[in-house]
């Protein structure tokens, strides 16, 4: 039977890790997959996570099933972290949250839920977007499209084009939005632009699906969910896919959550039932460990403070790397071409290099970025800024 299958191309992002591992150069730099690295190049286990794991090891008395919706303490914390306690209480039971295997699991469950509710729904993602959005959501059979987003000339958002594209969508269309730290561009909307957008969503009866994978790594834990809270307060329905990979450094634990806002508490209960059945038929239940870590941190004040402090220092370090890189690139190229990097948010920036330049960075300079020239700024270290900037200048012919 399996002779019918053709070899698959490597994943656009995860394939970089393989290419990097095969490179024997001592000077190699991995700026591909989105993981945070400290000054020594390590992706550390956050101190609060390590302590929570030690507590769990000492205290956990059973490995029995948790239940189809996952860890309820975890879900309550995610609602509070994302929506804020005031919004959760104002929504009066209209929001439900189910633990998922990572943010990817959340995105897929959200898409499967939409498919069940209205299988002809058109889904649109930003141009560009995270490369896995289209196969992950489109793999359900939903029709996928794009809306314009990034403006190369400014390194910001083409808000006029974005609004006119969304204005032309059919009512009921599902719009995938990056809540903060847009992947791959690093270009985010301002609070004023989000306010314009929520009015457009209400007027055109569009449904948002927020991808929230970087809370706390942009402007701050509260600031990064500004749009989600705004939309939750003004729209009848909304979906959110939450990932704890980056915000808690729990990448390999695969911990996330899908959140659904319904027009009534009764409807929310129905959505929870559907999400549980969808999960049961795909993988039954989420793995426990990562969500239990988050729940342990959430319910222990000193651990929660330690986590939030460490996250803040990661955020500040990424900002400093952005400033340092933009300045080094300015010196190397002699022009402000890369100044946009310091004004952007989160882990990524799109360098705007040609495929040939991306290839030359890897083969001639042992520096690995994504094929679309997305750089994981959070993978850089202060010591490597000069080397990376010089290499980028060289592949640009400077
Ligand atoms: C990334 O964009 O590099 C990360 O979100 C990792 C992934 O799964 O693609």
mmCIF file of C-alpha atoms and ligand atoms in Angstrom:
data_model
loop_
_atom_site.group_PDB
_atom_site.id
_atom_site.type_symbol
_atom_site.label_atom_id
_atom_site.label_comp_id
_atom_site.label_asym_id
_atom_site.label_seq_id
_atom_site.Cartn_x
_atom_site.Cartn_y
_atom_site.Cartn_z
ATOM 1 C CA UNK A 1 0.000 0.000 0.000
ATOM 2 C CA UNK A 2 2.712 2.519 0.929
ATOM 3 C CA UNK A 3 4.404 2.472 -2.528
ATOM 4 C CA UNK A 4 1.833 5.093 -3.554
ATOM 5 C CA UNK A 5 3.397 7.697 -1.245
ATOM 6 C CA UNK A 6 5.892 10.249 -2.565
ATOM 7 C CA UNK A 7 8.755 11.691 -0.440
ATOM 8 C CA UNK A 8 7.785 14.882 1.390
ATOM 9 C CA UNK A 9 9.650 18.183 1.319
ATOM 10 C CA UNK A 10 11.079 19.177 4.728
ATOM 11 C CA UNK A 11 8.916 21.500 6.836
ATOM 12 C CA UNK A 12 9.681 25.153 5.952
ATOM 13 C CA UNK A 13 10.706 25.927 9.540
ATOM 14 C CA UNK A 14 11.536 22.673 11.307
ATOM 15 C CA UNK A 15 13.708 21.669 8.318
ATOM 16 C CA UNK A 16 16.104 24.493 9.244
ATOM 17 C CA UNK A 17 16.958 22.730 12.504
ATOM 18 C CA UNK A 18 18.050 19.658 10.529
ATOM 19 C CA UNK A 19 20.186 21.722 8.135
ATOM 20 C CA UNK A 20 21.730 23.578 11.080
ATOM 21 C CA UNK A 21 22.558 20.339 12.919
ATOM 22 C CA UNK A 22 24.357 19.013 9.825
ATOM 23 C CA UNK A 23 26.556 22.153 9.538
ATOM 24 C CA UNK A 24 29.965 21.457 11.133
ATOM 25 C CA UNK A 25 31.114 25.087 11.314
ATOM 26 C CA UNK A 26 31.951 26.333 14.844
ATOM 27 C CA UNK A 27 30.595 29.753 13.804
ATOM 28 C CA UNK A 28 27.112 28.564 12.860
ATOM 29 C CA UNK A 29 24.120 30.593 14.077
ATOM 30 C CA UNK A 30 20.552 29.258 14.197
ATOM 31 C CA UNK A 31 18.028 32.053 13.669
ATOM 32 C CA UNK A 32 15.390 29.739 12.208
ATOM 33 C CA UNK A 33 12.771 28.107 14.398
ATOM 34 C CA UNK A 34 11.183 30.408 16.971
ATOM 35 C CA UNK A 35 12.765 29.506 20.286
ATOM 36 C CA UNK A 36 14.137 31.972 22.817
ATOM 37 C CA UNK A 37 17.860 31.680 23.552
ATOM 38 C CA UNK A 38 19.842 33.282 26.341
ATOM 39 C CA UNK A 39 23.258 34.946 25.953
ATOM 40 C CA UNK A 40 24.969 31.531 26.003
ATOM 41 C CA UNK A 41 22.741 30.215 23.206
ATOM 42 C CA UNK A 42 20.720 27.903 25.471
ATOM 43 C CA UNK A 43 16.945 27.683 25.641
ATOM 44 C CA UNK A 44 16.669 27.441 29.425
ATOM 45 C CA UNK A 45 13.961 25.814 31.522
ATOM 46 C CA UNK A 46 12.393 28.800 33.299
ATOM 47 C CA UNK A 47 13.141 28.805 37.034
ATOM 48 C CA UNK A 48 9.441 28.748 38.002
ATOM 49 C CA UNK A 49 8.859 25.790 35.666
ATOM 50 C CA UNK A 50 11.689 23.819 37.260
ATOM 51 C CA UNK A 51 10.371 24.516 40.753
ATOM 52 C CA UNK A 52 6.813 23.616 39.755
ATOM 53 C CA UNK A 53 8.062 20.305 38.340
ATOM 54 C CA UNK A 54 9.873 19.519 41.591
ATOM 55 C CA UNK A 55 6.690 20.233 43.560
ATOM 56 C CA UNK A 56 4.650 18.050 41.216
ATOM 57 C CA UNK A 57 7.124 15.193 41.502
ATOM 58 C CA UNK A 58 6.832 15.305 45.297
ATOM 59 C CA UNK A 59 3.077 15.794 45.457
ATOM 60 C CA UNK A 60 1.394 14.087 42.511
ATOM 61 C CA UNK A 61 -0.463 11.005 43.723
ATOM 62 C CA UNK A 62 -2.021 9.662 40.531
ATOM 63 C CA UNK A 63 -1.502 9.381 36.791
ATOM 64 C CA UNK A 64 -5.146 8.602 36.118
ATOM 65 C CA UNK A 65 -6.982 10.458 33.323
ATOM 66 C CA UNK A 66 -7.597 14.164 33.864
ATOM 67 C CA UNK A 67 -10.723 14.385 31.687
ATOM 68 C CA UNK A 68 -11.657 15.328 28.158
ATOM 69 C CA UNK A 69 -11.530 19.106 28.679
ATOM 70 C CA UNK A 70 -8.120 18.847 30.356
ATOM 71 C CA UNK A 71 -6.894 20.507 33.539
ATOM 72 C CA UNK A 72 -9.624 22.887 34.746
ATOM 73 C CA UNK A 73 -7.312 24.944 36.960
ATOM 74 C CA UNK A 74 -5.108 25.471 33.920
ATOM 75 C CA UNK A 75 -8.113 26.501 31.822
ATOM 76 C CA UNK A 76 -9.290 28.986 34.469
ATOM 77 C CA UNK A 77 -5.816 30.529 34.631
ATOM 78 C CA UNK A 78 -5.598 30.823 30.842
ATOM 79 C CA UNK A 79 -8.960 32.631 30.793
ATOM 80 C CA UNK A 80 -7.770 34.990 33.500
ATOM 81 C CA UNK A 81 -4.367 35.585 31.851
ATOM 82 C CA UNK A 82 -5.820 36.170 28.393
ATOM 83 C CA UNK A 83 -9.136 37.884 29.069
ATOM 84 C CA UNK A 84 -8.535 39.324 32.541
ATOM 85 C CA UNK A 85 -10.797 38.564 35.501
ATOM 86 C CA UNK A 86 -13.085 41.530 34.868
ATOM 87 C CA UNK A 87 -13.823 40.470 31.283
ATOM 88 C CA UNK A 88 -14.308 36.807 32.250
ATOM 89 C CA UNK A 89 -16.861 37.790 34.830
ATOM 90 C CA UNK A 90 -18.600 40.282 32.500
ATOM 91 C CA UNK A 91 -18.928 37.534 29.872
ATOM 92 C CA UNK A 92 -21.090 35.590 32.347
ATOM 93 C CA UNK A 93 -20.404 32.043 31.185
ATOM 94 C CA UNK A 94 -20.152 32.881 27.462
ATOM 95 C CA UNK A 95 -16.526 31.740 27.289
ATOM 96 C CA UNK A 96 -15.231 28.174 27.491
ATOM 97 C CA UNK A 97 -11.652 26.853 27.393
ATOM 98 C CA UNK A 98 -10.334 23.408 26.595
ATOM 99 C CA UNK A 99 -6.723 22.288 27.061
ATOM 100 C CA UNK A 100 -5.030 21.269 23.808
ATOM 101 C CA UNK A 101 -1.730 19.759 22.650
ATOM 102 C CA UNK A 102 0.048 23.076 21.988
ATOM 103 C CA UNK A 103 -1.184 26.065 20.034
ATOM 104 C CA UNK A 104 -1.269 23.895 16.901
ATOM 105 C CA UNK A 105 -3.811 21.591 18.564
ATOM 106 C CA UNK A 106 -5.854 24.660 19.514
ATOM 107 C CA UNK A 107 -5.821 26.044 15.969
ATOM 108 C CA UNK A 108 -6.883 22.711 14.520
ATOM 109 C CA UNK A 109 -9.678 22.227 17.057
ATOM 110 C CA UNK A 110 -10.939 25.755 16.410
ATOM 111 C CA UNK A 111 -10.993 25.040 12.664
ATOM 112 C CA UNK A 112 -12.746 21.682 13.171
ATOM 113 C CA UNK A 113 -15.381 23.442 15.294
ATOM 114 C CA UNK A 114 -15.984 26.016 12.553
ATOM 115 C CA UNK A 115 -16.227 23.206 9.980
ATOM 116 C CA UNK A 116 -18.926 21.508 12.062
ATOM 117 C CA UNK A 117 -20.853 24.756 12.476
ATOM 118 C CA UNK A 118 -20.630 26.045 8.878
ATOM 119 C CA UNK A 119 -18.578 23.998 6.453
ATOM 120 C CA UNK A 120 -18.599 26.595 3.671
ATOM 121 C CA UNK A 121 -16.919 29.209 5.894
ATOM 122 C CA UNK A 122 -14.081 31.037 4.207
ATOM 123 C CA UNK A 123 -10.977 31.449 6.385
ATOM 124 C CA UNK A 124 -8.475 34.206 5.675
ATOM 125 C CA UNK A 125 -4.947 34.578 7.008
ATOM 126 C CA UNK A 126 -2.559 37.513 6.742
ATOM 127 C CA UNK A 127 -0.152 37.768 3.812
ATOM 128 C CA UNK A 128 2.400 36.665 4.949
ATOM 129 C CA UNK A 129 1.584 34.422 7.876
ATOM 130 C CA UNK A 130 3.121 31.544 9.835
ATOM 131 C CA UNK A 131 3.566 28.832 7.161
ATOM 132 C CA UNK A 132 1.733 26.166 9.165
ATOM 133 C CA UNK A 133 -1.499 28.179 9.417
ATOM 134 C CA UNK A 134 -2.719 27.207 5.968
ATOM 135 C CA UNK A 135 -2.147 23.414 6.162
ATOM 136 C CA UNK A 136 -3.231 23.245 9.791
ATOM 137 C CA UNK A 137 -6.525 25.089 9.300
ATOM 138 C CA UNK A 138 -7.052 24.303 5.612
ATOM 139 C CA UNK A 139 -6.431 20.611 6.334
ATOM 140 C CA UNK A 140 -9.967 20.472 7.743
ATOM 141 C CA UNK A 141 -11.372 21.185 4.283
ATOM 142 C CA UNK A 142 -12.268 24.818 5.016
ATOM 143 C CA UNK A 143 -11.569 27.203 2.125
ATOM 144 C CA UNK A 144 -8.499 29.363 2.737
ATOM 145 C CA UNK A 145 -7.687 32.838 1.462
ATOM 146 C CA UNK A 146 -5.377 35.739 2.320
ATOM 147 C CA UNK A 147 -5.695 39.376 3.278
ATOM 148 C CA UNK A 148 -2.925 41.942 2.707
ATOM 149 C CA UNK A 149 -0.976 42.803 5.828
ATOM 150 C CA UNK A 150 2.696 43.705 5.582
ATOM 151 C CA UNK A 151 4.131 46.806 3.957
ATOM 152 C CA UNK A 152 7.735 46.116 2.970
ATOM 153 C CA UNK A 153 8.568 49.807 2.465
ATOM 154 C CA UNK A 154 7.785 50.735 6.075
ATOM 155 C CA UNK A 155 8.247 47.422 7.899
ATOM 156 C CA UNK A 156 4.736 48.077 9.267
ATOM 157 C CA UNK A 157 1.170 47.104 8.507
ATOM 158 C CA UNK A 158 -0.654 48.239 5.356
ATOM 159 C CA UNK A 159 -3.738 49.065 7.380
ATOM 160 C CA UNK A 160 -5.732 50.604 4.528
ATOM 161 C CA UNK A 161 -5.312 47.523 2.335
ATOM 162 C CA UNK A 162 -6.057 45.238 5.291
ATOM 163 C CA UNK A 163 -9.302 47.028 6.125
ATOM 164 C CA UNK A 164 -10.560 47.156 2.554
ATOM 165 C CA UNK A 165 -9.879 43.419 2.065
ATOM 166 C CA UNK A 166 -11.717 42.506 5.270
ATOM 167 C CA UNK A 167 -14.555 44.855 4.359
ATOM 168 C CA UNK A 168 -15.118 42.831 1.178
ATOM 169 C CA UNK A 169 -15.426 39.443 2.943
ATOM 170 C CA UNK A 170 -18.722 37.597 3.185
ATOM 171 C CA UNK A 171 -20.445 37.882 6.576
ATOM 172 C CA UNK A 172 -19.470 34.947 8.786
ATOM 173 C CA UNK A 173 -15.948 34.669 7.357
ATOM 174 C CA UNK A 174 -13.307 33.557 9.850
ATOM 175 C CA UNK A 175 -10.327 35.926 10.068
ATOM 176 C CA UNK A 176 -7.108 34.604 11.621
ATOM 177 C CA UNK A 177 -5.404 37.424 13.545
ATOM 178 C CA UNK A 178 -2.061 37.424 15.346
ATOM 179 C CA UNK A 179 -2.874 38.891 18.758
ATOM 180 C CA UNK A 180 0.697 40.207 19.159
ATOM 181 C CA UNK A 181 4.241 39.640 17.850
ATOM 182 C CA UNK A 182 3.116 38.912 14.287
ATOM 183 C CA UNK A 183 4.818 35.835 12.861
ATOM 184 C CA UNK A 184 6.768 36.226 10.551
ATOM 185 C CA UNK A 185 6.907 40.031 10.269
ATOM 186 C CA UNK A 186 7.048 41.396 13.843
ATOM 187 C CA UNK A 187 4.681 44.179 12.655
ATOM 188 C CA UNK A 188 1.724 44.637 15.016
ATOM 189 C CA UNK A 189 -1.387 46.805 14.956
ATOM 190 C CA UNK A 190 -1.687 49.783 17.322
ATOM 191 C CA UNK A 191 -4.543 49.987 19.866
ATOM 192 C CA UNK A 192 -6.239 52.598 17.654
ATOM 193 C CA UNK A 193 -6.040 50.281 14.645
ATOM 194 C CA UNK A 194 -7.508 47.401 16.682
ATOM 195 C CA UNK A 195 -10.382 49.713 17.651
ATOM 196 C CA UNK A 196 -11.065 50.434 13.976
ATOM 197 C CA UNK A 197 -10.878 46.733 13.207
ATOM 198 C CA UNK A 198 -13.298 45.598 15.903
ATOM 199 C CA UNK A 199 -15.893 48.041 14.561
ATOM 200 C CA UNK A 200 -15.327 46.594 11.082
ATOM 201 C CA UNK A 201 -15.753 43.038 12.417
ATOM 202 C CA UNK A 202 -19.027 44.018 14.105
ATOM 203 C CA UNK A 203 -20.340 45.836 11.036
ATOM 204 C CA UNK A 204 -19.414 43.011 8.613
ATOM 205 C CA UNK A 205 -20.295 40.124 11.008
ATOM 206 C CA UNK A 206 -16.807 38.625 10.762
ATOM 207 C CA UNK A 207 -15.545 36.085 13.291
ATOM 208 C CA UNK A 208 -11.986 36.453 14.657
ATOM 209 C CA UNK A 209 -9.692 33.526 15.378
ATOM 210 C CA UNK A 210 -6.831 34.968 17.405
ATOM 211 C CA UNK A 211 -3.540 33.110 17.424
ATOM 212 C CA UNK A 212 -1.897 33.991 20.754
ATOM 213 C CA UNK A 213 1.529 32.368 20.888
ATOM 214 C CA UNK A 214 3.728 35.126 22.329
ATOM 215 C CA UNK A 215 1.888 36.714 25.259
ATOM 216 C CA UNK A 216 4.429 38.577 27.381
ATOM 217 C CA UNK A 217 7.134 38.678 24.709
ATOM 218 C CA UNK A 218 5.834 41.780 22.903
ATOM 219 C CA UNK A 219 4.869 44.859 24.924
ATOM 220 C CA UNK A 220 3.848 43.051 28.139
ATOM 221 C CA UNK A 221 1.490 40.426 29.562
ATOM 222 C CA UNK A 222 -1.472 42.833 29.606
ATOM 223 C CA UNK A 223 -0.606 44.879 26.512
ATOM 224 C CA UNK A 224 -0.220 41.788 24.311
ATOM 225 C CA UNK A 225 -3.862 40.769 24.827
ATOM 226 C CA UNK A 226 -5.336 44.236 24.312
ATOM 227 C CA UNK A 227 -7.014 43.212 21.059
ATOM 228 C CA UNK A 228 -8.470 39.971 22.432
ATOM 229 C CA UNK A 229 -10.052 41.766 25.391
ATOM 230 C CA UNK A 230 -11.394 44.506 23.122
ATOM 231 C CA UNK A 231 -12.948 42.025 20.678
ATOM 232 C CA UNK A 232 -14.357 39.848 23.501
ATOM 233 C CA UNK A 233 -16.168 42.863 24.926
ATOM 234 C CA UNK A 234 -17.724 43.881 21.619
ATOM 235 C CA UNK A 235 -18.375 40.800 19.487
ATOM 236 C CA UNK A 236 -20.828 37.928 19.985
ATOM 237 C CA UNK A 237 -18.439 35.171 18.896
ATOM 238 C CA UNK A 238 -14.680 34.690 18.876
ATOM 239 C CA UNK A 239 -12.083 31.931 18.964
ATOM 240 C CA UNK A 240 -8.607 32.080 20.522
ATOM 241 C CA UNK A 241 -5.781 29.564 20.114
ATOM 242 C CA UNK A 242 -3.366 29.921 23.023
ATOM 243 C CA UNK A 243 0.139 28.467 23.098
ATOM 244 C CA UNK A 244 2.285 28.186 26.242
ATOM 245 C CA UNK A 245 5.370 27.134 24.251
ATOM 246 C CA UNK A 246 7.067 30.511 24.267
ATOM 247 C CA UNK A 247 5.469 32.320 27.228
ATOM 248 C CA UNK A 248 6.408 29.488 29.600
ATOM 249 C CA UNK A 249 9.296 27.995 27.595
ATOM 250 C CA UNK A 250 7.325 24.718 27.469
ATOM 251 C CA UNK A 251 7.892 24.018 23.769
ATOM 252 C CA UNK A 252 8.273 20.235 23.900
ATOM 253 C CA UNK A 253 5.518 19.731 26.469
ATOM 254 C CA UNK A 254 2.898 20.717 23.881
ATOM 255 C CA UNK A 255 0.626 22.797 26.052
ATOM 256 C CA UNK A 256 -2.042 25.134 24.797
ATOM 257 C CA UNK A 257 -5.736 25.904 24.942
ATOM 258 C CA UNK A 258 -8.614 26.694 22.638
ATOM 259 C CA UNK A 259 -10.996 29.334 23.899
ATOM 260 C CA UNK A 260 -14.420 29.954 22.391
ATOM 261 C CA UNK A 261 -16.702 32.909 23.029
ATOM 262 C CA UNK A 262 -20.365 32.225 22.237
ATOM 263 C CA UNK A 263 -23.404 34.472 22.040
ATOM 264 C CA UNK A 264 -24.904 32.918 25.210
ATOM 265 C CA UNK A 265 -23.818 30.731 28.117
ATOM 266 C CA UNK A 266 -26.055 27.946 26.782
ATOM 267 C CA UNK A 267 -24.342 28.126 23.382
ATOM 268 C CA UNK A 268 -20.928 28.113 25.071
ATOM 269 C CA UNK A 269 -21.838 24.827 26.779
ATOM 270 C CA UNK A 270 -22.739 23.361 23.380
ATOM 271 C CA UNK A 271 -19.377 24.472 21.945
ATOM 272 C CA UNK A 272 -17.555 22.798 24.830
ATOM 273 C CA UNK A 273 -19.406 19.549 24.077
ATOM 274 C CA UNK A 274 -18.400 19.711 20.410
ATOM 275 C CA UNK A 275 -14.754 20.522 21.185
ATOM 276 C CA UNK A 276 -14.527 17.551 23.541
ATOM 277 C CA UNK A 277 -15.993 15.194 20.946
ATOM 278 C CA UNK A 278 -13.658 16.527 18.239
ATOM 279 C CA UNK A 279 -10.633 16.045 20.520
ATOM 280 C CA UNK A 280 -11.814 12.574 21.570
ATOM 281 C CA UNK A 281 -12.005 11.470 17.949
ATOM 282 C CA UNK A 282 -8.602 12.900 17.020
ATOM 283 C CA UNK A 283 -6.374 12.150 20.022
ATOM 284 C CA UNK A 284 -8.732 11.624 22.969
ATOM 285 C CA UNK A 285 -7.078 13.876 25.546
ATOM 286 C CA UNK A 286 -4.210 16.316 25.900
ATOM 287 C CA UNK A 287 -1.013 15.305 27.709
ATOM 288 C CA UNK A 288 -1.110 16.476 31.329
ATOM 289 C CA UNK A 289 2.402 17.515 32.296
ATOM 290 C CA UNK A 290 2.762 20.967 30.705
ATOM 291 C CA UNK A 291 -0.693 22.165 31.750
ATOM 292 C CA UNK A 292 -0.075 20.909 35.293
ATOM 293 C CA UNK A 293 3.133 22.977 35.393
ATOM 294 C CA UNK A 294 1.268 26.109 34.299
ATOM 295 C CA UNK A 295 -1.520 25.452 36.825
ATOM 296 C CA UNK A 296 1.051 24.948 39.600
ATOM 297 C CA UNK A 297 2.750 28.247 38.752
ATOM 298 C CA UNK A 298 -0.608 30.016 38.523
ATOM 299 C CA UNK A 299 -1.687 28.970 42.009
ATOM 300 C CA UNK A 300 1.564 29.712 43.826
ATOM 301 C CA UNK A 301 2.154 33.460 44.162
ATOM 302 C CA UNK A 302 5.972 33.414 44.506
ATOM 303 C CA UNK A 303 6.262 31.090 41.490
ATOM 304 C CA UNK A 304 3.899 33.254 39.499
ATOM 305 C CA UNK A 305 5.942 36.337 40.310
ATOM 306 C CA UNK A 306 9.195 34.553 39.389
ATOM 307 C CA UNK A 307 7.694 33.454 36.065
ATOM 308 C CA UNK A 308 6.404 36.910 35.209
ATOM 309 C CA UNK A 309 9.766 38.513 36.176
ATOM 310 C CA UNK A 310 11.747 36.059 34.044
ATOM 311 C CA UNK A 311 9.388 36.602 31.126
ATOM 312 C CA UNK A 312 9.867 40.374 31.503
ATOM 313 C CA UNK A 313 13.643 39.975 31.383
ATOM 314 C CA UNK A 314 13.346 37.832 28.231
ATOM 315 C CA UNK A 315 11.158 40.516 26.650
ATOM 316 C CA UNK A 316 13.631 43.256 27.557
ATOM 317 C CA UNK A 317 16.504 41.224 26.186
ATOM 318 C CA UNK A 318 14.721 40.728 22.854
ATOM 319 C CA UNK A 319 14.144 44.500 22.684
ATOM 320 C CA UNK A 320 17.829 45.176 23.336
ATOM 321 C CA UNK A 321 18.810 42.656 20.648
ATOM 322 C CA UNK A 322 16.497 44.433 18.202
ATOM 323 C CA UNK A 323 18.092 47.803 18.925
ATOM 324 C CA UNK A 324 21.621 46.348 18.714
ATOM 325 C CA UNK A 325 20.945 44.521 15.456
ATOM 326 C CA UNK A 326 19.293 47.518 13.766
ATOM 327 C CA UNK A 327 22.217 49.694 14.764
ATOM 328 C CA UNK A 328 24.834 47.162 13.571
ATOM 329 C CA UNK A 329 23.000 46.743 10.257
ATOM 330 C CA UNK A 330 22.869 50.531 9.911
ATOM 331 C CA UNK A 331 26.654 50.711 10.334
ATOM 332 C CA UNK A 332 27.315 47.845 7.929
ATOM 333 C CA UNK A 333 24.975 49.008 5.160
ATOM 334 C CA UNK A 334 25.341 52.752 5.729
ATOM 335 C CA UNK A 335 21.583 53.210 5.346
ATOM 336 C CA UNK A 336 18.467 53.061 7.551
ATOM 337 C CA UNK A 337 17.048 50.128 5.567
ATOM 338 C CA UNK A 338 16.831 47.852 8.633
ATOM 339 C CA UNK A 339 15.682 50.437 11.181
ATOM 340 C CA UNK A 340 12.231 48.834 11.209
ATOM 341 C CA UNK A 341 13.668 45.930 13.251
ATOM 342 C CA UNK A 342 13.908 48.038 16.398
ATOM 343 C CA UNK A 343 10.282 49.216 16.203
ATOM 344 C CA UNK A 344 8.815 45.729 15.824
ATOM 345 C CA UNK A 345 7.632 43.293 18.475
ATOM 346 C CA UNK A 346 8.361 39.763 19.564
ATOM 347 C CA UNK A 347 10.677 37.126 18.247
ATOM 348 C CA UNK A 348 10.618 37.694 14.494
ATOM 349 C CA UNK A 349 11.460 40.175 11.762
ATOM 350 C CA UNK A 350 11.352 39.686 8.040
ATOM 351 C CA UNK A 351 14.706 40.759 6.598
ATOM 352 C CA UNK A 352 13.415 41.090 3.045
ATOM 353 C CA UNK A 353 16.282 39.047 1.539
ATOM 354 C CA UNK A 354 16.012 37.132 -1.738
ATOM 355 C CA UNK A 355 16.060 33.300 -1.659
ATOM 356 C CA UNK A 356 19.599 33.454 -3.090
ATOM 357 C CA UNK A 357 20.732 35.731 -0.236
ATOM 358 C CA UNK A 358 19.094 33.417 2.333
ATOM 359 C CA UNK A 359 20.949 30.504 0.720
ATOM 360 C CA UNK A 360 24.252 32.426 0.744
ATOM 361 C CA UNK A 361 23.796 33.292 4.425
ATOM 362 C CA UNK A 362 23.642 29.563 5.191
ATOM 363 C CA UNK A 363 26.270 28.216 2.808
ATOM 364 C CA UNK A 364 28.850 31.035 3.014
ATOM 365 C CA UNK A 365 28.277 32.378 6.535
ATOM 366 C CA UNK A 366 26.626 29.446 8.389
ATOM 367 C CA UNK A 367 23.724 31.650 9.459
ATOM 368 C CA UNK A 368 20.306 30.028 9.204
ATOM 369 C CA UNK A 369 17.072 31.998 8.795
ATOM 370 C CA UNK A 370 13.688 30.839 7.432
ATOM 371 C CA UNK A 371 13.307 30.521 3.637
ATOM 372 C CA UNK A 372 11.223 33.740 3.516
ATOM 373 C CA UNK A 373 14.153 35.505 5.306
ATOM 374 C CA UNK A 374 12.344 35.561 8.661
ATOM 375 C CA UNK A 375 14.910 35.945 11.424
ATOM 376 C CA UNK A 376 14.357 34.692 14.953
ATOM 377 C CA UNK A 377 15.772 37.756 16.709
ATOM 378 C CA UNK A 378 15.277 35.944 20.024
ATOM 379 C CA UNK A 379 17.795 33.324 18.859
ATOM 380 C CA UNK A 380 20.553 35.912 18.561
ATOM 381 C CA UNK A 381 23.095 36.805 21.236
ATOM 382 C CA UNK A 382 24.813 40.123 21.868
ATOM 383 C CA UNK A 383 28.152 38.532 20.980
ATOM 384 C CA UNK A 384 26.922 37.448 17.529
ATOM 385 C CA UNK A 385 25.234 40.680 16.419
ATOM 386 C CA UNK A 386 28.308 42.058 14.655
ATOM 387 C CA UNK A 387 29.002 38.786 12.825
ATOM 388 C CA UNK A 388 25.376 38.410 11.700
ATOM 389 C CA UNK A 389 25.116 42.055 10.568
ATOM 390 C CA UNK A 390 28.352 41.791 8.594
ATOM 391 C CA UNK A 391 27.160 38.592 6.909
ATOM 392 C CA UNK A 392 23.824 40.161 5.972
ATOM 393 C CA UNK A 393 25.700 43.129 4.515
ATOM 394 C CA UNK A 394 27.919 40.733 2.550
ATOM 395 C CA UNK A 395 25.047 38.800 0.982
ATOM 396 C CA UNK A 396 23.439 42.104 0.032
ATOM 397 C CA UNK A 397 26.651 42.977 -1.818
ATOM 398 C CA UNK A 398 27.583 45.799 0.604
HETATM 399 C C1 LIG B 1 8.066 29.151 14.609
HETATM 400 O O1 LIG B 1 7.304 29.889 13.965
HETATM 401 O O2 LIG B 1 9.260 29.033 14.306
HETATM 402 C C2 LIG B 1 7.556 28.399 15.801
HETATM 403 O O3 LIG B 1 6.226 28.741 16.024
HETATM 404 C C3 LIG B 1 7.803 26.939 15.734
HETATM 405 C C4 LIG B 1 6.914 26.221 14.762
HETATM 406 O O4 LIG B 1 6.259 25.266 15.167
HETATM 407 O O5 LIG B 1 6.863 26.585 13.586
#
